[in-house]
Amino acid sequence: MQRVIIVHYAEIALKGGNRARFTRRLADRLRQALTSAGVDAGVRTENNRLVVSPREGADPVRGLRAVLRVPGVANAAFAVCVAADLEAMKAAAVEQLAATPPGVFKVEVRRADKRFPGTSIDIARAVGGACAAASGRGVDVHKPEVTVRVEVVPGSAFISAGTLPGPGGLPVGSTTRLLAFLSGGLDSPVAAWKMIRRGARVSGVHFHNRSLQGRAVLEKIEDLAGVLAWSSGTFPLLVVPFESCQRAIVGTVPSSHRMIVYRRAMFRIAARLARIERALGYVTGDSLGQVASQTAENLFTVHAQADMPVYAPLVGSDKVEIIDRARQIGTYDISIRPHDDCCSFLVAKHPAVKSTVEELTEMEAGLDWDALVEEALEKVERQTIQPDPDAL
Ligand code: ATP
Ligand code: MG
């Protein structure tokens, strides 16, 4: 009998060669996450599932935690692997169920090996009967508190109880890269995470006004990157000095429109960074109507400055949903740490809720953008952030 972590993936549309590529990539991502977690384990595929086998001395709980952060994982559970023999399955199921909190249960059987005698229902009945007798627990197939899973593959069976949900989505790929704007607030890390979950490689960029903001915000951004890196493998982070841009903008743009122009300036600089990072789009934490700069009119003029698609995966989300997600992915506690926000630098108390590209172009006309962009680019700092061991 061997103790393993059994990993399922979801995407039902996967077919043929796609599936093979998907599972290979997911296996690689799992290996990477386990290595980052310091968990020595083997990863192999087994009939539409992946099996993680922690080696002697490895911490399986840490292994499971790392696995549950990896995009492409629909769910995962500790399981025991026994011989494909009904008595062995029953014994293992009784043991697995005993380790779960009390409550009614059901047995779910999947037979990847159709040669195994009996139907799935026959097996479920036999295993369920043994579990009920040994535990004294009731069976409820409609609303179980615990589900015991029996997965029969050629030669063996995996028995688990208490499957935990993973992030779903797609394993992070090798080509598509996006540049995510990270402000240090609640929204932008969640937005970046959502795109990582869809398989994109993401680099983060933070615009930083050194004369205004302390080190604290940079530490926040690095800590957020250390959390996101559990999902993406590693997380490249670019910090761009923004003080010259902001000073120049304050000199010519009325306070009502500065926020919008700051954000447009970010896209001017990002266009050059995207070439260097080979990114194909941008990610922001914009949510429609949340603040003055996020009315449809202002999102229009801000995003109009972008030279590539802007992905704003939270655009239709409420704050409560975003907060729930931030808690779930582990960015919430970092995001709520107080920090100085560069975008509030000398902006009006009641900023414009509408703007047009024409009026902004006029306001921006007196600025030497080439020089400002060059200066910012010269002092960009790039680092590759590894998954933070304390954030697992
Ligand atoms: P967040 O919670 O992500 O800070 P927000 O609701 O506070 O967002 P804004 O401050 O208007 O909204 O910023 C909107 C988006 O612009 C952010 O989600 C982020 O993607 C980007 N952004 C704002 N400030 C910065 C910055 N200093 N560096 C990088 N990106 C920024
Ligand atoms: Mg913000």
Short mmCIF file of C-alpha atoms and ligand atoms in Angstrom, two decimals:
data_model
loop_
_atom_site.label_atom_id
_atom_site.label_comp_id
_atom_site.label_asym_id
_atom_site.label_seq_id
_atom_site.Cartn_x
_atom_site.Cartn_y
_atom_site.Cartn_z
CA MET A 1 0.00 0.00 0.00
CA GLN A 2 1.39 3.36 -1.06
CA ARG A 3 0.35 6.83 0.12
CA VAL A 4 0.06 9.35 -2.72
CA ILE A 5 -1.63 12.58 -3.77
CA ILE A 6 -4.10 12.03 -6.55
CA VAL A 7 -4.65 15.01 -8.85
CA HIS A 8 -7.56 15.53 -11.24
CA TYR A 9 -7.82 18.09 -14.00
CA ALA A 10 -11.00 19.43 -15.47
CA GLU A 11 -11.11 21.09 -18.90
CA ILE A 12 -13.57 18.79 -20.64
CA ALA A 13 -12.86 20.15 -24.10
CA LEU A 14 -9.40 18.61 -24.11
CA LYS A 15 -9.00 16.10 -26.87
CA GLY A 16 -6.31 14.06 -28.58
CA GLY A 17 -2.91 15.69 -28.76
CA ASN A 18 -4.10 18.62 -26.68
CA ARG A 19 -4.71 16.39 -23.73
CA ALA A 20 -1.21 14.91 -23.91
CA ARG A 21 0.35 18.38 -24.04
CA PHE A 22 -1.90 19.57 -21.21
CA THR A 23 -0.99 16.70 -18.89
CA ARG A 24 2.73 16.94 -19.68
CA ARG A 25 2.66 20.63 -18.90
CA LEU A 26 0.63 20.13 -15.74
CA ALA A 27 3.04 17.42 -14.57
CA ASP A 28 5.96 19.83 -15.15
CA ARG A 29 4.19 22.58 -13.21
CA LEU A 30 3.49 20.19 -10.34
CA ARG A 31 7.15 19.14 -10.22
CA GLN A 32 8.17 22.79 -10.15
CA ALA A 33 5.73 23.63 -7.33
CA LEU A 34 6.84 20.60 -5.30
CA THR A 35 10.49 21.57 -5.75
CA SER A 36 9.71 25.13 -4.60
CA ALA A 37 7.94 23.69 -1.57
CA GLY A 38 10.98 21.53 -0.78
CA VAL A 39 8.93 18.35 -1.19
CA ASP A 40 10.81 15.47 -2.82
CA ALA A 41 8.18 13.61 -4.86
CA GLY A 42 7.64 11.79 -8.12
CA VAL A 43 4.87 12.81 -10.55
CA ARG A 44 3.38 10.41 -13.08
CA THR A 45 0.27 10.22 -15.23
CA GLU A 46 -2.21 7.42 -14.71
CA ASN A 47 -5.35 7.19 -16.88
CA ASN A 48 -6.50 10.84 -16.93
CA ARG A 49 -5.16 11.69 -13.52
CA LEU A 50 -1.77 12.60 -12.09
CA VAL A 51 -0.24 10.80 -9.18
CA VAL A 52 2.22 12.53 -6.86
CA SER A 53 4.29 10.15 -4.74
CA PRO A 54 6.16 11.87 -1.90
CA ARG A 55 9.46 10.15 -1.18
CA GLU A 56 10.83 9.08 2.21
CA GLY A 57 11.05 12.08 4.54
CA ALA A 58 9.04 14.46 2.33
CA ASP A 59 6.20 16.45 3.93
CA PRO A 60 2.99 15.30 2.19
CA VAL A 61 0.85 18.09 3.67
CA ARG A 62 3.14 20.73 2.18
CA GLY A 63 3.09 18.75 -1.04
CA LEU A 64 -0.70 18.82 -1.18
CA ARG A 65 -0.75 22.55 -0.43
CA ALA A 66 1.68 23.24 -3.27
CA VAL A 67 -0.33 21.06 -5.67
CA LEU A 68 -3.55 22.92 -4.83
CA ARG A 69 -2.00 26.21 -5.99
CA VAL A 70 -1.20 25.00 -9.50
CA PRO A 71 -3.52 26.13 -12.34
CA GLY A 72 -4.96 23.17 -14.22
CA VAL A 73 -5.63 21.25 -11.00
CA ALA A 74 -9.39 20.73 -10.58
CA ASN A 75 -9.01 18.90 -7.28
CA ALA A 76 -6.58 16.80 -5.29
CA ALA A 77 -6.65 14.42 -2.35
CA PHE A 78 -4.47 12.15 -0.31
CA ALA A 79 -5.06 8.62 -1.45
CA VAL A 80 -3.78 5.13 -0.83
CA CYS A 81 -2.91 2.91 -3.74
CA VAL A 82 -3.86 -0.74 -3.24
CA ALA A 83 -4.06 -3.83 -5.42
CA ALA A 84 -7.12 -3.99 -7.66
CA ASP A 85 -8.88 -6.34 -5.30
CA LEU A 86 -12.26 -5.72 -3.70
CA GLU A 87 -11.19 -6.74 -0.18
CA ALA A 88 -8.14 -4.47 -0.32
CA MET A 89 -10.34 -1.60 -1.56
CA LYS A 90 -12.82 -2.08 1.26
CA ALA A 91 -10.10 -2.11 3.91
CA ALA A 92 -8.48 1.01 2.48
CA ALA A 93 -11.82 2.83 2.22
CA VAL A 94 -12.65 2.03 5.86
CA GLU A 95 -9.28 3.40 6.90
CA GLN A 96 -9.55 6.55 4.77
CA LEU A 97 -13.06 7.32 5.98
CA ALA A 98 -11.97 6.91 9.62
CA ALA A 99 -9.50 9.79 9.13
CA THR A 100 -12.22 12.29 8.12
CA PRO A 101 -14.50 14.41 10.36
CA PRO A 102 -17.76 12.68 11.36
CA GLY A 103 -20.75 12.87 9.03
CA VAL A 104 -22.77 11.02 6.42
CA PHE A 105 -20.87 9.75 3.42
CA LYS A 106 -21.13 8.28 -0.02
CA VAL A 107 -18.83 6.16 -2.16
CA GLU A 108 -18.05 7.23 -5.71
CA VAL A 109 -16.45 4.73 -8.05
CA ARG A 110 -14.65 5.38 -11.32
CA ARG A 111 -13.45 2.47 -13.34
CA ALA A 112 -10.70 3.46 -15.76
CA ASP A 113 -10.08 -0.29 -16.11
CA LYS A 114 -13.31 -1.72 -17.46
CA ARG A 115 -11.93 -5.25 -17.17
CA PHE A 116 -12.35 -5.12 -13.43
CA PRO A 117 -15.34 -7.33 -12.57
CA GLY A 118 -18.68 -5.80 -11.53
CA THR A 119 -20.22 -2.44 -12.36
CA SER A 120 -19.24 0.78 -10.61
CA ILE A 121 -22.50 0.53 -8.69
CA ASP A 122 -21.66 -2.99 -7.48
CA ILE A 123 -18.29 -1.81 -6.25
CA ALA A 124 -19.78 1.28 -4.57
CA ARG A 125 -22.32 -0.89 -2.79
CA ALA A 126 -19.72 -3.33 -1.52
CA VAL A 127 -17.27 -0.66 -0.40
CA GLY A 128 -20.07 1.50 1.06
CA GLY A 129 -21.43 -1.44 3.03
CA ALA A 130 -18.04 -2.16 4.54
CA CYS A 131 -17.55 1.54 5.44
CA ALA A 132 -21.01 1.85 7.01
CA ALA A 133 -20.51 -1.29 9.06
CA ALA A 134 -17.06 -0.28 10.29
CA SER A 135 -17.84 3.38 11.01
CA GLY A 136 -21.50 3.30 12.02
CA ARG A 137 -21.99 6.33 9.75
CA GLY A 138 -25.03 6.85 7.58
CA VAL A 139 -24.94 6.92 3.80
CA ASP A 140 -26.36 9.91 1.90
CA VAL A 141 -25.76 9.83 -1.83
CA HIS A 142 -27.39 13.24 -2.41
CA LYS A 143 -25.84 15.39 0.34
CA PRO A 144 -22.77 13.56 1.63
CA GLU A 145 -20.47 15.31 4.10
CA VAL A 146 -17.61 13.08 2.98
CA THR A 147 -17.11 11.39 -0.36
CA VAL A 148 -14.99 8.28 -0.50
CA ARG A 149 -13.53 7.87 -3.98
CA VAL A 150 -12.50 4.58 -5.47
CA GLU A 151 -10.62 4.84 -8.76
CA VAL A 152 -9.83 1.55 -10.42
CA VAL A 153 -6.95 1.63 -12.90
CA PRO A 154 -5.18 -1.36 -14.47
CA GLY A 155 -3.65 -3.41 -11.66
CA SER A 156 -4.46 -1.08 -8.78
CA ALA A 157 -7.00 1.21 -7.16
CA PHE A 158 -6.73 4.63 -5.52
CA ILE A 159 -8.86 5.21 -2.47
CA SER A 160 -9.36 8.70 -1.08
CA ALA A 161 -11.72 10.60 1.18
CA GLY A 162 -11.96 14.38 1.43
CA THR A 163 -11.06 15.79 -1.97
CA LEU A 164 -10.02 19.46 -1.94
CA PRO A 165 -10.72 21.89 -4.79
CA GLY A 166 -7.81 23.31 -6.79
CA PRO A 167 -7.85 26.52 -8.82
CA GLY A 168 -9.06 24.88 -12.05
CA GLY A 169 -8.03 26.62 -15.26
CA LEU A 170 -5.06 25.72 -17.43
CA PRO A 171 -1.42 24.99 -16.62
CA VAL A 172 0.80 27.98 -17.19
CA GLY A 173 2.14 27.72 -20.71
CA SER A 174 5.39 28.52 -22.37
CA THR A 175 4.63 31.34 -24.80
CA THR A 176 1.77 33.70 -24.00
CA ARG A 177 3.00 36.40 -21.67
CA LEU A 178 1.06 39.32 -20.24
CA LEU A 179 2.25 42.36 -18.32
CA ALA A 180 0.19 42.87 -15.16
CA PHE A 181 -0.04 46.30 -13.54
CA LEU A 182 0.31 45.82 -9.79
CA SER A 183 -0.57 48.77 -7.59
CA GLY A 184 -0.37 47.18 -4.15
CA GLY A 185 -4.15 47.31 -3.67
CA LEU A 186 -6.62 44.45 -3.47
CA ASP A 187 -7.70 44.24 -7.07
CA SER A 188 -4.60 44.02 -9.22
CA PRO A 189 -3.10 40.85 -7.69
CA VAL A 190 -6.45 39.08 -8.06
CA ALA A 191 -6.59 40.18 -11.70
CA ALA A 192 -3.06 38.87 -12.31
CA TRP A 193 -3.96 35.57 -10.63
CA LYS A 194 -7.02 35.13 -12.84
CA MET A 195 -4.92 35.45 -15.98
CA ILE A 196 -2.28 33.08 -14.56
CA ARG A 197 -5.10 30.63 -13.93
CA ARG A 198 -6.00 30.80 -17.61
CA GLY A 199 -2.50 29.61 -18.45
CA ALA A 200 -0.82 32.95 -19.19
CA ARG A 201 2.69 33.68 -18.05
CA VAL A 202 2.55 36.97 -16.23
CA SER A 203 5.21 39.56 -15.45
CA GLY A 204 4.31 42.25 -12.93
CA VAL A 205 5.04 45.94 -13.31
CA HIS A 206 4.79 48.51 -10.56
CA PHE A 207 5.16 52.25 -11.07
CA HIS A 208 6.84 53.77 -8.08
CA ASN A 209 7.31 57.34 -6.97
CA ARG A 210 10.41 57.17 -4.83
CA SER A 211 10.12 60.70 -3.48
CA LEU A 212 6.57 59.99 -2.33
CA GLN A 213 6.32 56.32 -1.45
CA GLY A 214 8.50 54.46 1.02
CA ARG A 215 10.04 50.99 0.80
CA ALA A 216 6.85 49.59 2.36
CA VAL A 217 4.96 49.51 -0.93
CA LEU A 218 7.83 47.73 -2.67
CA GLU A 219 7.87 45.11 0.06
CA LYS A 220 4.13 44.67 -0.43
CA ILE A 221 4.54 44.18 -4.16
CA GLU A 222 7.36 41.68 -3.62
CA ASP A 223 5.28 39.78 -1.07
CA LEU A 224 2.31 39.70 -3.47
CA ALA A 225 4.63 38.41 -6.19
CA GLY A 226 5.85 35.73 -3.77
CA VAL A 227 2.25 34.53 -3.38
CA LEU A 228 1.43 34.68 -7.12
CA ALA A 229 4.61 32.74 -7.89
CA TRP A 230 3.07 29.63 -6.30
CA SER A 231 0.60 29.67 -9.19
CA SER A 232 2.94 30.75 -11.95
CA GLY A 233 6.20 29.00 -11.01
CA THR A 234 8.23 32.18 -10.73
CA PHE A 235 7.10 35.78 -11.07
CA PRO A 236 9.20 38.39 -12.91
CA LEU A 237 8.72 41.83 -11.38
CA LEU A 238 9.60 45.20 -12.88
CA VAL A 239 9.69 48.34 -10.76
CA VAL A 240 9.59 51.54 -12.78
CA PRO A 241 10.55 54.92 -11.31
CA PHE A 242 7.60 57.24 -11.83
CA GLU A 243 8.56 60.44 -10.02
CA SER A 244 9.77 62.40 -13.08
CA CYS A 245 6.61 61.55 -15.00
CA GLN A 246 4.39 62.56 -12.14
CA ARG A 247 6.26 65.80 -11.51
CA ALA A 248 5.98 66.73 -15.17
CA ILE A 249 2.27 65.90 -15.23
CA VAL A 250 1.56 67.96 -12.12
CA GLY A 251 3.25 70.88 -13.86
CA THR A 252 0.85 70.96 -16.82
CA VAL A 253 -2.28 68.86 -16.25
CA PRO A 254 -5.17 70.14 -14.06
CA SER A 255 -5.63 68.13 -10.86
CA SER A 256 -9.06 66.87 -12.03
CA HIS A 257 -7.41 64.90 -14.85
CA ARG A 258 -4.05 63.93 -13.37
CA MET A 259 -5.10 60.45 -12.30
CA ILE A 260 -6.14 59.64 -15.86
CA VAL A 261 -2.93 61.06 -17.29
CA TYR A 262 -0.82 59.13 -14.76
CA ARG A 263 -2.48 55.96 -15.92
CA ARG A 264 -2.03 56.83 -19.58
CA ALA A 265 1.64 57.54 -18.86
CA MET A 266 1.94 54.05 -17.38
CA PHE A 267 0.79 52.61 -20.70
CA ARG A 268 3.32 54.71 -22.62
CA ILE A 269 6.13 53.22 -20.55
CA ALA A 270 4.58 49.74 -20.51
CA ALA A 271 4.56 49.64 -24.32
CA ARG A 272 8.35 49.58 -24.26
CA LEU A 273 8.55 47.13 -21.37
CA ALA A 274 6.17 44.78 -23.17
CA ARG A 275 8.61 44.58 -26.11
CA ILE A 276 11.40 43.59 -23.74
CA GLU A 277 9.23 41.05 -21.88
CA ARG A 278 7.68 39.80 -25.16
CA ALA A 279 4.23 40.36 -23.69
CA LEU A 280 1.10 40.24 -25.83
CA GLY A 281 -1.22 42.24 -23.59
CA TYR A 282 -1.73 44.01 -20.29
CA VAL A 283 -3.63 43.07 -17.14
CA THR A 284 -5.19 45.62 -14.79
CA GLY A 285 -7.37 45.40 -11.68
CA ASP A 286 -9.97 47.75 -13.14
CA SER A 287 -13.54 47.18 -12.02
CA LEU A 288 -16.29 49.18 -13.70
CA GLY A 289 -17.44 52.14 -11.62
CA GLN A 290 -15.31 51.34 -8.57
CA VAL A 291 -13.47 54.67 -8.51
CA ALA A 292 -13.54 57.83 -10.64
CA SER A 293 -10.86 56.52 -12.99
CA GLN A 294 -12.97 53.43 -13.67
CA THR A 295 -16.09 54.91 -15.23
CA ALA A 296 -16.64 53.61 -18.75
CA GLU A 297 -15.61 57.03 -20.10
CA ASN A 298 -12.34 57.06 -18.19
CA LEU A 299 -11.54 53.40 -18.82
CA PHE A 300 -12.00 54.31 -22.48
CA THR A 301 -9.44 57.10 -22.40
CA VAL A 302 -7.00 55.20 -20.17
CA HIS A 303 -7.10 51.99 -22.17
CA ALA A 304 -7.06 53.95 -25.44
CA GLN A 305 -3.42 54.71 -24.69
CA ALA A 306 -2.56 51.00 -24.66
CA ASP A 307 -0.93 49.58 -27.80
CA MET A 308 -2.16 46.04 -27.08
CA PRO A 309 -5.27 44.45 -25.56
CA VAL A 310 -5.95 45.30 -21.93
CA TYR A 311 -7.31 42.37 -19.95
CA ALA A 312 -9.30 43.54 -16.95
CA PRO A 313 -10.72 40.27 -15.61
CA LEU A 314 -12.40 42.01 -12.65
CA VAL A 315 -14.24 44.55 -14.75
CA GLY A 316 -17.61 42.98 -13.93
CA SER A 317 -16.83 41.86 -10.37
CA ASP A 318 -18.15 43.36 -7.15
CA LYS A 319 -15.72 44.28 -4.40
CA VAL A 320 -17.04 41.48 -2.15
CA GLU A 321 -16.27 38.88 -4.81
CA ILE A 322 -12.79 40.32 -5.26
CA ILE A 323 -12.18 40.29 -1.50
CA ASP A 324 -13.36 36.67 -1.22
CA ARG A 325 -11.00 35.68 -3.99
CA ALA A 326 -8.11 37.66 -2.47
CA ARG A 327 -8.63 35.79 0.81
CA GLN A 328 -8.75 32.47 -0.98
CA ILE A 329 -5.55 33.00 -2.96
CA GLY A 330 -3.66 34.48 -0.02
CA THR A 331 -3.16 38.06 -1.19
CA TYR A 332 -5.73 39.74 1.08
CA ASP A 333 -3.59 40.19 4.20
CA ILE A 334 -0.75 41.66 2.17
CA SER A 335 -3.00 43.96 0.12
CA ILE A 336 -4.66 45.54 3.14
CA ARG A 337 -1.34 46.59 4.68
CA PRO A 338 -1.37 50.40 4.50
CA HIS A 339 0.77 51.98 1.79
CA ASP A 340 1.25 55.28 0.01
CA ASP A 341 -0.42 55.25 -3.38
CA CYS A 342 1.41 57.10 -6.14
CA CYS A 343 -1.82 57.79 -8.04
CA SER A 344 -3.24 59.97 -5.26
CA PHE A 345 -0.30 62.35 -5.76
CA LEU A 346 -1.76 65.86 -6.06
CA VAL A 347 -5.04 64.77 -7.62
CA ALA A 348 -8.33 66.59 -7.12
CA LYS A 349 -10.58 65.62 -4.24
CA HIS A 350 -13.32 65.13 -6.83
CA PRO A 351 -11.53 63.94 -9.98
CA ALA A 352 -13.23 64.07 -13.36
CA VAL A 353 -15.53 61.10 -13.90
CA LYS A 354 -15.51 61.73 -17.65
CA SER A 355 -12.75 62.54 -20.08
CA THR A 356 -12.15 62.44 -23.81
CA VAL A 357 -9.04 61.46 -25.73
CA GLU A 358 -9.12 64.87 -27.45
CA GLU A 359 -9.01 66.93 -24.25
CA LEU A 360 -6.34 64.66 -22.75
CA THR A 361 -4.20 64.81 -25.88
CA GLU A 362 -4.30 68.58 -25.59
CA MET A 363 -3.38 68.52 -21.88
CA GLU A 364 -0.52 66.11 -22.56
CA ALA A 365 0.82 67.99 -25.59
CA GLY A 366 3.37 70.08 -23.70
CA LEU A 367 5.14 67.07 -22.19
CA ASP A 368 8.33 65.55 -23.58
CA TRP A 369 7.13 61.95 -23.51
CA ASP A 370 10.15 60.51 -25.32
CA ALA A 371 12.49 61.87 -22.69
CA LEU A 372 10.23 60.88 -19.79
CA VAL A 373 9.80 57.34 -21.08
CA GLU A 374 13.55 56.96 -21.74
CA GLU A 375 14.41 58.19 -18.26
CA ALA A 376 11.98 55.74 -16.65
CA LEU A 377 13.28 52.84 -18.76
CA GLU A 378 16.87 53.54 -17.84
CA LYS A 379 16.16 52.97 -14.18
CA VAL A 380 13.80 50.01 -14.35
CA GLU A 381 14.67 47.30 -11.86
CA ARG A 382 13.85 43.72 -12.82
CA GLN A 383 13.90 40.75 -10.51
CA THR A 384 12.56 37.22 -10.62
CA ILE A 385 10.49 36.49 -7.54
CA GLN A 386 10.39 32.87 -6.30
CA PRO A 387 7.43 31.35 -4.45
CA ASP A 388 7.54 32.52 -0.84
CA PRO A 389 7.95 29.45 1.44
CA ASP A 390 6.10 31.28 4.23
CA ALA A 391 3.10 31.90 1.96
CA LEU A 392 2.26 28.24 1.35
P1 ATP B 1 -6.05 48.20 -6.90
O1 ATP B 1 -6.90 47.66 -5.81
O2 ATP B 1 -5.50 47.15 -7.77
O3 ATP B 1 -5.03 49.15 -6.37
P2 ATP B 1 -7.82 50.31 -7.42
O4 ATP B 1 -9.21 49.92 -7.33
O5 ATP B 1 -7.19 51.00 -6.28
O6 ATP B 1 -6.99 49.04 -7.84
P3 ATP B 1 -6.75 52.31 -9.22
O7 ATP B 1 -5.81 52.77 -8.16
O8 ATP B 1 -7.56 53.27 -9.96
O9 ATP B 1 -7.77 51.21 -8.71
O10 ATP B 1 -5.93 51.51 -10.26
C1 ATP B 1 -6.54 50.78 -11.26
C2 ATP B 1 -5.54 49.79 -11.82
O11 ATP B 1 -4.43 50.51 -12.37
C3 ATP B 1 -4.94 48.89 -10.76
O12 ATP B 1 -5.75 47.77 -10.52
C4 ATP B 1 -3.62 48.54 -11.38
O13 ATP B 1 -3.77 47.50 -12.33
C5 ATP B 1 -3.23 49.81 -12.12
N1 ATP B 1 -2.36 50.67 -11.29
C6 ATP B 1 -2.70 51.73 -10.52
N2 ATP B 1 -1.63 52.25 -9.92
C7 ATP B 1 -0.56 51.52 -10.30
C8 ATP B 1 0.84 51.55 -10.03
N3 ATP B 1 1.38 52.46 -9.20
N4 ATP B 1 1.63 50.62 -10.61
C9 ATP B 1 1.12 49.70 -11.43
N5 ATP B 1 -0.18 49.62 -11.71
C10 ATP B 1 -1.02 50.52 -11.17
MG MG B 2 -5.03 51.27 -6.22
#
